[in-house]
Amino acid sequence: MSLKFRFALLQTSLLFLILLGVNFFIYYLFIENNSRNETQSIERKAAKLLLQENIIQHPEYWENPFLLKDFLVANELIRLIGPDSTVQKEIYTDETLLQRPAKYIPSTVPTSKLVSTDNGFCLYVQTPIIEDERQIATLEIARKLVILNDNVQVLFLALFYTTLGALVLSIIFGYIYSTLVFNPIHRLAQTMESIQKSGTFKRLEVKSSRSKDEIAQLGHTFNEMIGRLEQHFDQQKQFLADASHELRTPLTIIESYARLLQRWASNDPQLREEAIEAILSESVRLRELTKSLLTIADSDERQRVDWKEFDMRPLLQATAASIQLTFDREVKLQLPDNGSKMKMIGDPEKIKQLLIILLDNAVKYSQKPIQIHAQDEARSIRIAVIDEGIGIDKEDIPRLFDRFYRVDKARSRKNGGVGLGLAIAESIVKLHAGTLSVQSEIGEGTQVEIKLPKG
């Protein structure tokens, strides 16, 4: 059974239960209202018989029903019941009312009883007869409610066919509505199945008329998810292609020089020295490239981060001193003057790696001193690495963090870069829920600013 048919069936079942309750309420209210009116009419008749006609003191009324023609109408029964539940006097125009045995009911007020028989509803009303402040008998007037019985049949048929029509319409319109509701879900399932079989990314067509309902939101969310998966897939393909290209270059060089050594360099010291130097250089490059690839692979795994609270001030000082000593370049570090600790929660080793990447780029493309400006803000730590080097074209800035992207491939190869440093830096910043931005002008230098939250 399909989901839309079950939805229509459930909707019809709920409607049936609601209509059933409403019908019972209407039926009960109709019977109750009519029986109350009939009861009041009979009580008024009993009062006239006891007060005006004094039927108790005139036995001739019981012997000649014609004398009560104004009171005894069709389908009625009038009888006098003694304290021992015996019928002392009775007259009637409908024998079916005699089927209910006489029963004396002690009471000070009139009582009524609506009885359902095979011939319809009958109403029995008993009025106590009081003498010397005690009940000596009961006057019972019964009436077969012919009009009520006819109206009940009409009401029953009306309610039955109305309910039946409502249920049929509910099934039809419920199925149509459920079809409209579940069609987008069906298309979603078909699209997902198609993606699974073909391996290509597809999107749902979301109608503009349904731009604000939940189904449309589901479609938009699905399309956004597919877009992200497609982007991630394309990035992975590009990454594999770029990685293969980058790995193939040093391996080809190593293989070429190794063959050169094997064939010609054994007796030529100069050629042998050149081959060994090239092999060593490319081996080092290959090792650094492999290390960078492993770093990128690890950077997406949050569980490998050693989260702890640490002071950024000594980390900046130690990193700046290390770069200055390693490259013999001046690094100017500007820290807050108050001397307080710059505490934050994160992985100090990865933050140090981030700083080294930024400082290493600044050293490669600038001959002047490097500046580091650090600010301790209320909820974050802001660090800017500034150089006065060759700068970067504005068109290249948006792609700086793409893996293997290099502004000047020849110059980067000469300096040993593989285009992964800033990609690693960006992943570290994202891992710490921070932001990274670049501002640069050709010939004037570059400023890379990172903002890391403290908590």
CSV table of C-alpha atoms in Angstrom, one decimal:
chain,number,residue,atom,x,y,z
A,1,MET,CA,0.0,0.0,0.0
A,2,SER,CA,1.5,3.3,-1.1
A,3,LEU,CA,2.1,6.1,1.4
A,4,LYS,CA,-0.3,8.5,-0.3
A,5,PHE,CA,-3.1,5.9,-0.2
A,6,ARG,CA,-2.5,5.3,3.4
A,7,PHE,CA,-2.5,9.0,4.0
A,8,ALA,CA,-5.9,9.3,2.3
A,9,LEU,CA,-7.2,6.3,4.2
A,10,LEU,CA,-6.1,7.8,7.5
A,11,GLN,CA,-7.7,11.1,6.7
A,12,THR,CA,-11.0,9.4,5.8
A,13,SER,CA,-10.9,7.3,9.0
A,14,LEU,CA,-10.4,10.4,11.1
A,15,LEU,CA,-13.2,12.2,9.3
A,16,PHE,CA,-15.4,9.1,9.8
A,17,LEU,CA,-14.8,9.2,13.5
A,18,ILE,CA,-15.5,12.9,13.7
A,19,LEU,CA,-18.7,12.5,11.6
A,20,LEU,CA,-19.8,9.6,13.7
A,21,GLY,CA,-19.4,11.6,16.9
A,22,VAL,CA,-21.3,14.6,15.4
A,23,ASN,CA,-24.1,12.3,14.1
A,24,PHE,CA,-24.6,10.7,17.5
A,25,PHE,CA,-24.7,14.2,19.1
A,26,ILE,CA,-27.3,15.4,16.5
A,27,TYR,CA,-29.3,12.3,17.0
A,28,TYR,CA,-29.3,12.4,20.8
A,29,LEU,CA,-30.0,16.2,20.7
A,30,PHE,CA,-33.0,15.7,18.4
A,31,ILE,CA,-34.5,12.8,20.4
A,32,GLU,CA,-33.9,14.6,23.7
A,33,ASN,CA,-35.5,17.9,22.5
A,34,ASN,CA,-38.6,16.2,21.0
A,35,SER,CA,-39.1,13.9,24.0
A,36,ARG,CA,-38.8,16.9,26.3
A,37,ASN,CA,-41.5,18.8,24.4
A,38,GLU,CA,-43.8,15.7,24.4
A,39,THR,CA,-43.2,15.2,28.1
A,40,GLN,CA,-44.3,18.8,28.9
A,41,SER,CA,-47.4,18.3,26.7
A,42,ILE,CA,-48.3,15.1,28.6
A,43,GLU,CA,-47.7,16.7,32.0
A,44,ARG,CA,-50.0,19.5,31.1
A,45,LYS,CA,-52.7,17.0,30.0
A,46,ALA,CA,-52.3,15.0,33.3
A,47,ALA,CA,-52.7,18.2,35.3
A,48,LYS,CA,-56.0,19.1,33.5
A,49,LEU,CA,-57.3,15.5,34.0
A,50,LEU,CA,-56.5,15.7,37.7
A,51,LEU,CA,-57.6,19.2,38.5
A,52,GLN,CA,-60.2,20.2,35.9
A,53,GLU,CA,-61.9,16.9,35.1
A,54,ASN,CA,-61.2,15.3,38.5
A,55,ILE,CA,-60.9,12.0,36.8
A,56,ILE,CA,-60.4,10.2,40.1
A,57,GLN,CA,-63.8,11.1,41.4
A,58,HIS,CA,-65.6,10.3,38.1
A,59,PRO,CA,-65.5,6.6,37.4
A,60,GLU,CA,-67.8,7.1,34.4
A,61,TYR,CA,-64.8,8.5,32.4
A,62,TRP,CA,-63.1,5.1,32.5
A,63,GLU,CA,-66.3,3.3,31.4
A,64,ASN,CA,-67.1,5.7,28.5
A,65,PRO,CA,-63.9,6.8,26.8
A,66,PHE,CA,-66.0,9.1,24.6
A,67,LEU,CA,-66.2,11.5,27.6
A,68,LEU,CA,-62.4,11.9,27.4
A,69,LYS,CA,-62.3,12.4,23.6
A,70,ASP,CA,-60.7,15.8,24.1
A,71,PHE,CA,-57.9,14.2,26.1
A,72,LEU,CA,-57.5,10.6,24.7
A,73,VAL,CA,-56.0,11.0,21.2
A,74,ALA,CA,-54.8,8.4,18.8
A,75,ASN,CA,-51.8,6.2,19.9
A,76,GLU,CA,-52.3,7.0,23.6
A,77,LEU,CA,-52.9,5.2,26.9
A,78,ILE,CA,-54.2,6.5,30.2
A,79,ARG,CA,-54.2,4.3,33.2
A,80,LEU,CA,-54.4,4.5,37.0
A,81,ILE,CA,-51.8,2.5,38.9
A,82,GLY,CA,-52.2,1.5,42.6
A,83,PRO,CA,-49.5,1.3,45.2
A,84,ASP,CA,-49.2,-2.5,44.5
A,85,SER,CA,-48.5,-1.8,40.8
A,86,THR,CA,-52.0,-3.1,39.8
A,87,VAL,CA,-53.9,-1.3,37.1
A,88,GLN,CA,-57.0,0.1,38.6
A,89,LYS,CA,-58.4,1.8,35.6
A,90,GLU,CA,-57.2,2.2,32.0
A,91,ILE,CA,-58.3,3.4,28.6
A,92,TYR,CA,-56.3,3.3,25.4
A,93,THR,CA,-56.3,3.8,21.6
A,94,ASP,CA,-53.1,1.8,20.8
A,95,GLU,CA,-52.6,-1.7,22.2
A,96,THR,CA,-48.9,-1.7,21.7
A,97,LEU,CA,-48.6,0.7,24.6
A,98,LEU,CA,-49.8,-2.1,26.9
A,99,GLN,CA,-46.6,-4.1,26.2
A,100,ARG,CA,-44.8,-2.2,29.0
A,101,PRO,CA,-46.1,-3.6,32.3
A,102,ALA,CA,-47.5,-1.2,34.8
A,103,LYS,CA,-45.1,-0.2,37.6
A,104,TYR,CA,-45.9,2.0,40.6
A,105,ILE,CA,-43.2,4.6,41.2
A,106,PRO,CA,-43.3,6.6,44.5
A,107,SER,CA,-42.5,10.2,43.7
A,108,THR,CA,-43.6,13.7,44.5
A,109,VAL,CA,-43.0,15.1,41.0
A,110,PRO,CA,-43.9,13.7,37.6
A,111,THR,CA,-41.5,11.3,36.0
A,112,SER,CA,-41.0,10.2,32.4
A,113,LYS,CA,-39.5,7.3,30.6
A,114,LEU,CA,-38.7,7.1,26.8
A,115,VAL,CA,-38.8,3.5,25.6
A,116,SER,CA,-37.6,2.3,22.3
A,117,THR,CA,-39.7,-0.6,20.9
A,118,ASP,CA,-39.9,-2.5,17.6
A,119,ASN,CA,-42.6,0.0,16.6
A,120,GLY,CA,-40.6,3.1,17.4
A,121,PHE,CA,-40.3,5.4,20.5
A,122,CYS,CA,-43.0,5.4,23.2
A,123,LEU,CA,-43.1,7.9,26.0
A,124,TYR,CA,-44.5,7.0,29.5
A,125,VAL,CA,-45.2,9.9,31.9
A,126,GLN,CA,-46.3,9.2,35.5
A,127,THR,CA,-47.9,11.9,37.7
A,128,PRO,CA,-48.3,11.2,41.4
A,129,ILE,CA,-51.8,11.5,42.9
A,130,ILE,CA,-51.5,13.1,46.3
A,131,GLU,CA,-54.2,13.0,49.0
A,132,ASP,CA,-53.7,14.2,52.6
A,133,GLU,CA,-50.0,14.9,51.8
A,134,ARG,CA,-49.3,11.3,50.7
A,135,GLN,CA,-49.3,9.5,47.4
A,136,ILE,CA,-52.3,7.1,46.9
A,137,ALA,CA,-51.8,6.3,43.2
A,138,THR,CA,-50.1,7.2,40.0
A,139,LEU,CA,-51.7,8.5,36.8
A,140,GLU,CA,-49.7,7.2,33.8
A,141,ILE,CA,-50.1,8.6,30.3
A,142,ALA,CA,-48.3,6.9,27.5
A,143,ARG,CA,-48.0,8.1,24.0
A,144,LYS,CA,-46.6,6.5,20.9
A,145,LEU,CA,-44.4,9.2,19.2
A,146,VAL,CA,-45.4,8.6,15.6
A,147,ILE,CA,-44.2,12.0,14.3
A,148,LEU,CA,-40.9,11.6,16.2
A,149,ASN,CA,-40.5,8.1,14.7
A,150,ASP,CA,-41.0,9.4,11.2
A,151,ASN,CA,-38.7,12.3,11.7
A,152,VAL,CA,-36.0,10.0,13.2
A,153,GLN,CA,-36.1,7.8,10.0
A,154,VAL,CA,-35.8,10.9,7.9
A,155,LEU,CA,-32.9,12.2,10.1
A,156,PHE,CA,-31.2,8.8,10.0
A,157,LEU,CA,-31.3,8.6,6.2
A,158,ALA,CA,-30.1,12.2,5.9
A,159,LEU,CA,-27.2,11.6,8.3
A,160,PHE,CA,-26.3,8.3,6.7
A,161,TYR,CA,-26.2,9.6,3.1
A,162,THR,CA,-24.5,12.9,4.2
A,163,THR,CA,-21.8,10.9,6.0
A,164,LEU,CA,-21.4,8.4,3.1
A,165,GLY,CA,-21.1,11.3,0.6
A,166,ALA,CA,-18.6,13.1,2.8
A,167,LEU,CA,-16.5,9.9,3.2
A,168,VAL,CA,-16.5,9.3,-0.6
A,169,LEU,CA,-15.5,12.9,-1.3
A,170,SER,CA,-12.9,12.7,1.5
A,171,ILE,CA,-11.3,9.6,-0.2
A,172,ILE,CA,-11.3,11.3,-3.6
A,173,PHE,CA,-10.0,14.7,-2.5
A,174,GLY,CA,-7.7,13.1,0.1
A,175,TYR,CA,-6.1,10.9,-2.6
A,176,ILE,CA,-5.7,13.9,-4.9
A,177,TYR,CA,-4.3,16.1,-2.1
A,178,SER,CA,-1.9,13.3,-0.9
A,179,THR,CA,-0.8,12.9,-4.5
A,180,LEU,CA,0.0,16.6,-4.8
A,181,VAL,CA,1.8,16.4,-1.4
A,182,PHE,CA,3.8,13.2,-2.0
A,183,ASN,CA,4.7,13.7,-5.6
A,184,PRO,CA,7.7,15.9,-4.7
A,185,ILE,CA,8.8,13.2,-2.2
A,186,HIS,CA,8.4,10.6,-4.9
A,187,ARG,CA,10.5,12.7,-7.3
A,188,LEU,CA,13.1,13.1,-4.5
A,189,ALA,CA,13.2,9.3,-4.1
A,190,GLN,CA,13.5,8.9,-7.9
A,191,THR,CA,16.3,11.5,-8.1
A,192,MET,CA,18.2,9.9,-5.3
A,193,GLU,CA,17.8,6.5,-7.0
A,194,SER,CA,19.0,7.9,-10.3
A,195,ILE,CA,22.0,9.5,-8.6
A,196,GLN,CA,22.8,6.2,-7.0
A,197,LYS,CA,22.6,4.3,-10.3
A,198,SER,CA,24.2,6.8,-12.6
A,199,GLY,CA,26.7,8.4,-10.3
A,200,THR,CA,25.9,11.8,-11.6
A,201,PHE,CA,24.6,14.7,-9.4
A,202,LYS,CA,21.0,15.8,-10.2
A,203,ARG,CA,18.8,18.4,-8.6
A,204,LEU,CA,15.1,18.7,-7.9
A,205,GLU,CA,12.9,21.2,-9.7
A,206,VAL,CA,11.2,23.3,-7.1
A,207,LYS,CA,8.2,25.3,-8.2
A,208,SER,CA,8.1,28.9,-7.4
A,209,SER,CA,4.5,28.7,-6.3
A,210,ARG,CA,5.6,26.4,-3.4
A,211,SER,CA,8.6,28.4,-2.4
A,212,LYS,CA,7.5,28.7,1.3
A,213,ASP,CA,6.0,25.3,2.2
A,214,GLU,CA,7.8,22.5,3.9
A,215,ILE,CA,8.1,20.4,0.7
A,216,ALA,CA,9.8,23.2,-1.1
A,217,GLN,CA,12.2,23.7,1.9
A,218,LEU,CA,13.0,20.0,1.6
A,219,GLY,CA,13.7,20.4,-2.1
A,220,HIS,CA,15.9,23.5,-1.5
A,221,THR,CA,17.8,21.6,1.3
A,222,PHE,CA,18.3,18.6,-1.0
A,223,ASN,CA,19.6,20.8,-3.8
A,224,GLU,CA,22.0,22.6,-1.5
A,225,MET,CA,23.2,19.3,-0.2
A,226,ILE,CA,23.7,17.9,-3.7
A,227,GLY,CA,25.5,21.2,-4.6
A,228,ARG,CA,27.9,20.8,-1.7
A,229,LEU,CA,28.5,17.1,-2.5
A,230,GLU,CA,29.2,17.9,-6.1
A,231,GLN,CA,31.6,20.7,-5.1
A,232,HIS,CA,33.3,18.4,-2.7
A,233,PHE,CA,33.5,15.7,-5.3
A,234,ASP,CA,34.9,18.0,-7.9
A,235,GLN,CA,37.5,19.3,-5.4
A,236,GLN,CA,38.5,15.8,-4.6
A,237,LYS,CA,38.9,15.0,-8.3
A,238,GLN,CA,40.9,18.2,-8.8
A,239,PHE,CA,43.0,17.4,-5.7
A,240,LEU,CA,43.8,13.9,-7.0
A,241,ALA,CA,44.7,15.2,-10.4
A,242,ASP,CA,46.9,18.0,-9.0
A,243,ALA,CA,48.5,15.6,-6.4
A,244,SER,CA,49.3,13.1,-9.2
A,245,HIS,CA,50.8,15.9,-11.3
A,246,GLU,CA,52.9,17.2,-8.4
A,247,LEU,CA,54.1,13.7,-7.5
A,248,ARG,CA,54.9,12.8,-11.1
A,249,THR,CA,57.2,15.7,-11.6
A,250,PRO,CA,59.9,14.9,-8.9
A,251,LEU,CA,59.6,11.2,-9.6
A,252,THR,CA,60.2,11.7,-13.3
A,253,ILE,CA,63.3,13.9,-12.5
A,254,ILE,CA,64.6,11.3,-10.0
A,255,GLU,CA,64.1,8.5,-12.5
A,256,SER,CA,65.8,10.5,-15.3
A,257,TYR,CA,68.9,11.3,-13.3
A,258,ALA,CA,69.1,7.8,-12.0
A,259,ARG,CA,69.1,6.4,-15.5
A,260,LEU,CA,71.7,9.1,-16.4
A,261,LEU,CA,73.9,7.9,-13.5
A,262,GLN,CA,73.4,4.3,-14.6
A,263,ARG,CA,74.5,5.0,-18.2
A,264,TRP,CA,76.9,7.9,-18.4
A,265,ALA,CA,77.8,9.4,-15.1
A,266,SER,CA,79.9,6.7,-13.6
A,267,ASN,CA,83.1,8.1,-15.2
A,268,ASP,CA,82.1,11.8,-15.3
A,269,PRO,CA,82.4,13.4,-11.8
A,270,GLN,CA,80.8,16.6,-12.8
A,271,LEU,CA,77.8,14.9,-14.3
A,272,ARG,CA,77.6,12.5,-11.3
A,273,GLU,CA,77.6,15.5,-9.0
A,274,GLU,CA,74.8,17.2,-10.9
A,275,ALA,CA,72.7,14.0,-10.9
A,276,ILE,CA,73.1,13.4,-7.2
A,277,GLU,CA,72.3,17.0,-6.4
A,278,ALA,CA,69.1,16.9,-8.5
A,279,ILE,CA,68.0,13.6,-7.0
A,280,LEU,CA,68.6,14.9,-3.5
A,281,SER,CA,66.7,18.1,-4.2
A,282,GLU,CA,63.7,16.3,-5.7
A,283,SER,CA,63.7,13.8,-2.9
A,284,VAL,CA,63.5,16.6,-0.4
A,285,ARG,CA,60.8,18.2,-2.4
A,286,LEU,CA,58.9,14.9,-2.6
A,287,ARG,CA,59.2,14.4,1.1
A,288,GLU,CA,57.8,17.9,1.8
A,289,LEU,CA,55.0,17.3,-0.7
A,290,THR,CA,54.0,14.0,1.0
A,291,LYS,CA,54.2,15.6,4.4
A,292,SER,CA,51.9,18.4,3.2
A,293,LEU,CA,49.4,15.9,1.8
A,294,LEU,CA,49.3,14.0,5.0
A,295,THR,CA,48.8,17.3,6.9
A,296,ILE,CA,45.8,18.2,4.8
A,297,ALA,CA,44.3,14.7,5.3
A,298,ASP,CA,44.7,15.1,9.0
A,299,SER,CA,43.4,18.6,9.2
A,300,ASP,CA,39.8,17.5,8.6
A,301,GLU,CA,39.8,15.1,11.5
A,302,ARG,CA,38.7,17.0,14.5
A,303,GLN,CA,39.3,14.1,16.9
A,304,ARG,CA,43.1,14.4,16.4
A,305,VAL,CA,43.2,18.0,17.6
A,306,ASP,CA,44.7,18.3,21.1
A,307,TRP,CA,42.3,21.0,22.5
A,308,LYS,CA,43.7,22.8,25.5
A,309,GLU,CA,44.0,26.3,27.0
A,310,PHE,CA,47.2,28.0,26.2
A,311,ASP,CA,48.8,31.5,26.1
A,312,MET,CA,49.3,32.9,22.7
A,313,ARG,CA,51.9,35.5,23.7
A,314,PRO,CA,54.9,33.0,24.3
A,315,LEU,CA,53.8,31.0,21.2
A,316,LEU,CA,54.1,34.1,19.0
A,317,GLN,CA,57.4,35.1,20.6
A,318,ALA,CA,58.9,31.6,20.1
A,319,THR,CA,57.7,31.3,16.5
A,320,ALA,CA,59.0,34.7,15.5
A,321,ALA,CA,62.4,34.0,17.1
A,322,SER,CA,62.6,30.6,15.3
A,323,ILE,CA,61.8,32.1,11.9
A,324,GLN,CA,64.3,35.0,12.5
A,325,LEU,CA,67.0,32.5,13.4
A,326,THR,CA,66.3,30.0,10.6
A,327,PHE,CA,66.1,32.5,7.7
A,328,ASP,CA,68.3,35.2,9.2
A,329,ARG,CA,65.5,37.7,8.6
A,330,GLU,CA,64.2,40.4,11.0
A,331,VAL,CA,60.8,39.7,12.4
A,332,LYS,CA,59.1,42.5,14.2
A,333,LEU,CA,56.6,41.3,16.8
A,334,GLN,CA,54.1,43.8,18.2
A,335,LEU,CA,52.1,42.5,21.2
A,336,PRO,CA,49.7,44.3,23.6
A,337,ASP,CA,51.6,46.6,26.0
A,338,ASN,CA,49.8,45.5,29.2
A,339,GLY,CA,51.8,42.2,29.3
A,340,SER,CA,48.8,40.1,30.2
A,341,LYS,CA,48.3,36.6,29.0
A,342,MET,CA,46.5,36.1,25.7
A,343,LYS,CA,44.7,32.9,26.5
A,344,MET,CA,42.6,30.9,24.1
A,345,ILE,CA,41.4,27.3,23.7
A,346,GLY,CA,42.8,25.3,20.7
A,347,ASP,CA,45.7,23.2,19.5
A,348,PRO,CA,49.0,25.1,20.1
A,349,GLU,CA,50.9,22.9,17.7
A,350,LYS,CA,48.5,23.6,14.8
A,351,ILE,CA,48.4,27.3,15.6
A,352,LYS,CA,52.2,27.3,15.5
A,353,GLN,CA,52.1,25.5,12.2
A,354,LEU,CA,49.7,28.1,10.9
A,355,LEU,CA,52.0,30.9,11.9
A,356,ILE,CA,55.0,29.2,10.4
A,357,ILE,CA,53.2,28.8,7.0
A,358,LEU,CA,52.3,32.5,7.0
A,359,LEU,CA,55.7,33.7,8.0
A,360,ASP,CA,57.4,31.3,5.5
A,361,ASN,CA,55.4,32.8,2.7
A,362,ALA,CA,56.3,36.3,3.9
A,363,VAL,CA,60.0,35.5,4.0
A,364,LYS,CA,60.0,33.9,0.5
A,365,TYR,CA,58.4,36.8,-1.3
A,366,SER,CA,59.9,39.8,0.6
A,367,GLN,CA,63.4,41.0,1.3
A,368,LYS,CA,62.4,43.5,4.0
A,369,PRO,CA,61.6,42.8,7.7
A,370,ILE,CA,58.4,40.9,8.5
A,371,GLN,CA,55.9,42.4,10.9
A,372,ILE,CA,53.5,40.5,13.3
A,373,HIS,CA,50.7,42.5,14.9
A,374,ALA,CA,48.7,40.8,17.7
A,375,GLN,CA,45.7,42.2,19.4
A,376,ASP,CA,43.8,40.7,22.4
A,377,GLU,CA,40.1,41.5,21.9
A,378,ALA,CA,37.1,40.6,24.1
A,379,ARG,CA,36.2,37.3,22.5
A,380,SER,CA,39.0,36.7,20.0
A,381,ILE,CA,42.7,37.1,19.2
A,382,ARG,CA,43.6,39.0,16.0
A,383,ILE,CA,47.0,38.3,14.4
A,384,ALA,CA,48.2,40.1,11.2
A,385,VAL,CA,51.4,39.0,9.3
A,386,ILE,CA,52.6,41.9,7.2
A,387,ASP,CA,55.3,41.9,4.5
A,388,GLU,CA,56.6,44.5,2.1
A,389,GLY,CA,57.2,42.1,-0.8
A,390,ILE,CA,56.1,41.7,-4.4
A,391,GLY,CA,52.4,41.5,-3.5
A,392,ILE,CA,49.6,39.6,-5.1
A,393,ASP,CA,47.3,40.5,-7.9
A,394,LYS,CA,43.7,41.0,-6.7
A,395,GLU,CA,42.4,38.5,-9.2
A,396,ASP,CA,44.6,35.8,-7.6
A,397,ILE,CA,43.5,36.5,-4.0
A,398,PRO,CA,40.2,34.5,-4.1
A,399,ARG,CA,42.1,31.3,-5.3
A,400,LEU,CA,45.1,31.6,-2.9
A,401,PHE,CA,43.6,28.9,-0.6
A,402,ASP,CA,42.9,26.4,-3.4
A,403,ARG,CA,45.1,23.3,-3.1
A,404,PHE,CA,48.1,23.3,-5.5
A,405,TYR,CA,47.3,26.9,-6.7
A,406,ARG,CA,50.4,29.1,-7.2
A,407,VAL,CA,50.4,32.6,-8.4
A,408,ASP,CA,53.7,32.1,-10.2
A,409,LYS,CA,54.3,28.4,-10.7
A,410,ALA,CA,57.9,28.8,-11.9
A,411,ARG,CA,58.9,31.0,-9.0
A,412,SER,CA,57.1,28.8,-6.5
A,413,ARG,CA,58.9,25.7,-7.7
A,414,LYS,CA,62.2,27.5,-7.4
A,415,ASN,CA,61.4,28.4,-3.8
A,416,GLY,CA,60.2,24.8,-3.1
A,417,GLY,CA,56.5,25.6,-2.8
A,418,VAL,CA,53.8,23.2,-3.9
A,419,GLY,CA,50.8,25.3,-3.4
A,420,LEU,CA,49.5,23.6,-0.2
A,421,GLY,CA,50.6,25.9,2.5
A,422,LEU,CA,47.7,28.4,2.5
A,423,ALA,CA,45.3,25.5,2.0
A,424,ILE,CA,46.6,24.0,5.2
A,425,ALA,CA,46.5,27.3,6.9
A,426,GLU,CA,42.9,27.8,6.0
A,427,SER,CA,41.9,24.4,7.2
A,428,ILE,CA,43.6,25.1,10.6
A,429,VAL,CA,41.7,28.4,10.9
A,430,LYS,CA,38.4,26.7,10.1
A,431,LEU,CA,39.2,24.0,12.6
A,432,HIS,CA,39.4,26.6,15.3
A,433,ALA,CA,36.2,28.4,14.0
A,434,GLY,CA,38.2,31.4,13.0
A,435,THR,CA,38.5,33.6,9.9
A,436,LEU,CA,41.4,34.3,7.5
A,437,SER,CA,41.6,37.2,5.1
A,438,VAL,CA,44.2,38.6,2.7
A,439,GLN,CA,44.9,42.1,1.5
A,440,SER,CA,47.6,42.8,-1.0
A,441,GLU,CA,48.9,45.3,-3.6
A,442,ILE,CA,51.4,44.6,-6.4
A,443,GLY,CA,54.8,45.9,-5.4
A,444,GLU,CA,53.6,47.1,-2.0
A,445,GLY,CA,53.3,43.9,0.0
A,446,THR,CA,50.7,41.6,1.6
A,447,GLN,CA,48.8,41.5,4.9
A,448,VAL,CA,47.3,38.2,6.0
A,449,GLU,CA,45.0,38.6,9.0
A,450,ILE,CA,43.6,35.7,11.1
A,451,LYS,CA,41.0,36.0,13.9
A,452,LEU,CA,40.7,33.1,16.3
A,453,PRO,CA,38.0,32.9,19.0
A,454,LYS,CA,39.2,32.4,22.5
A,455,GLY,CA,36.7,29.8,23.6
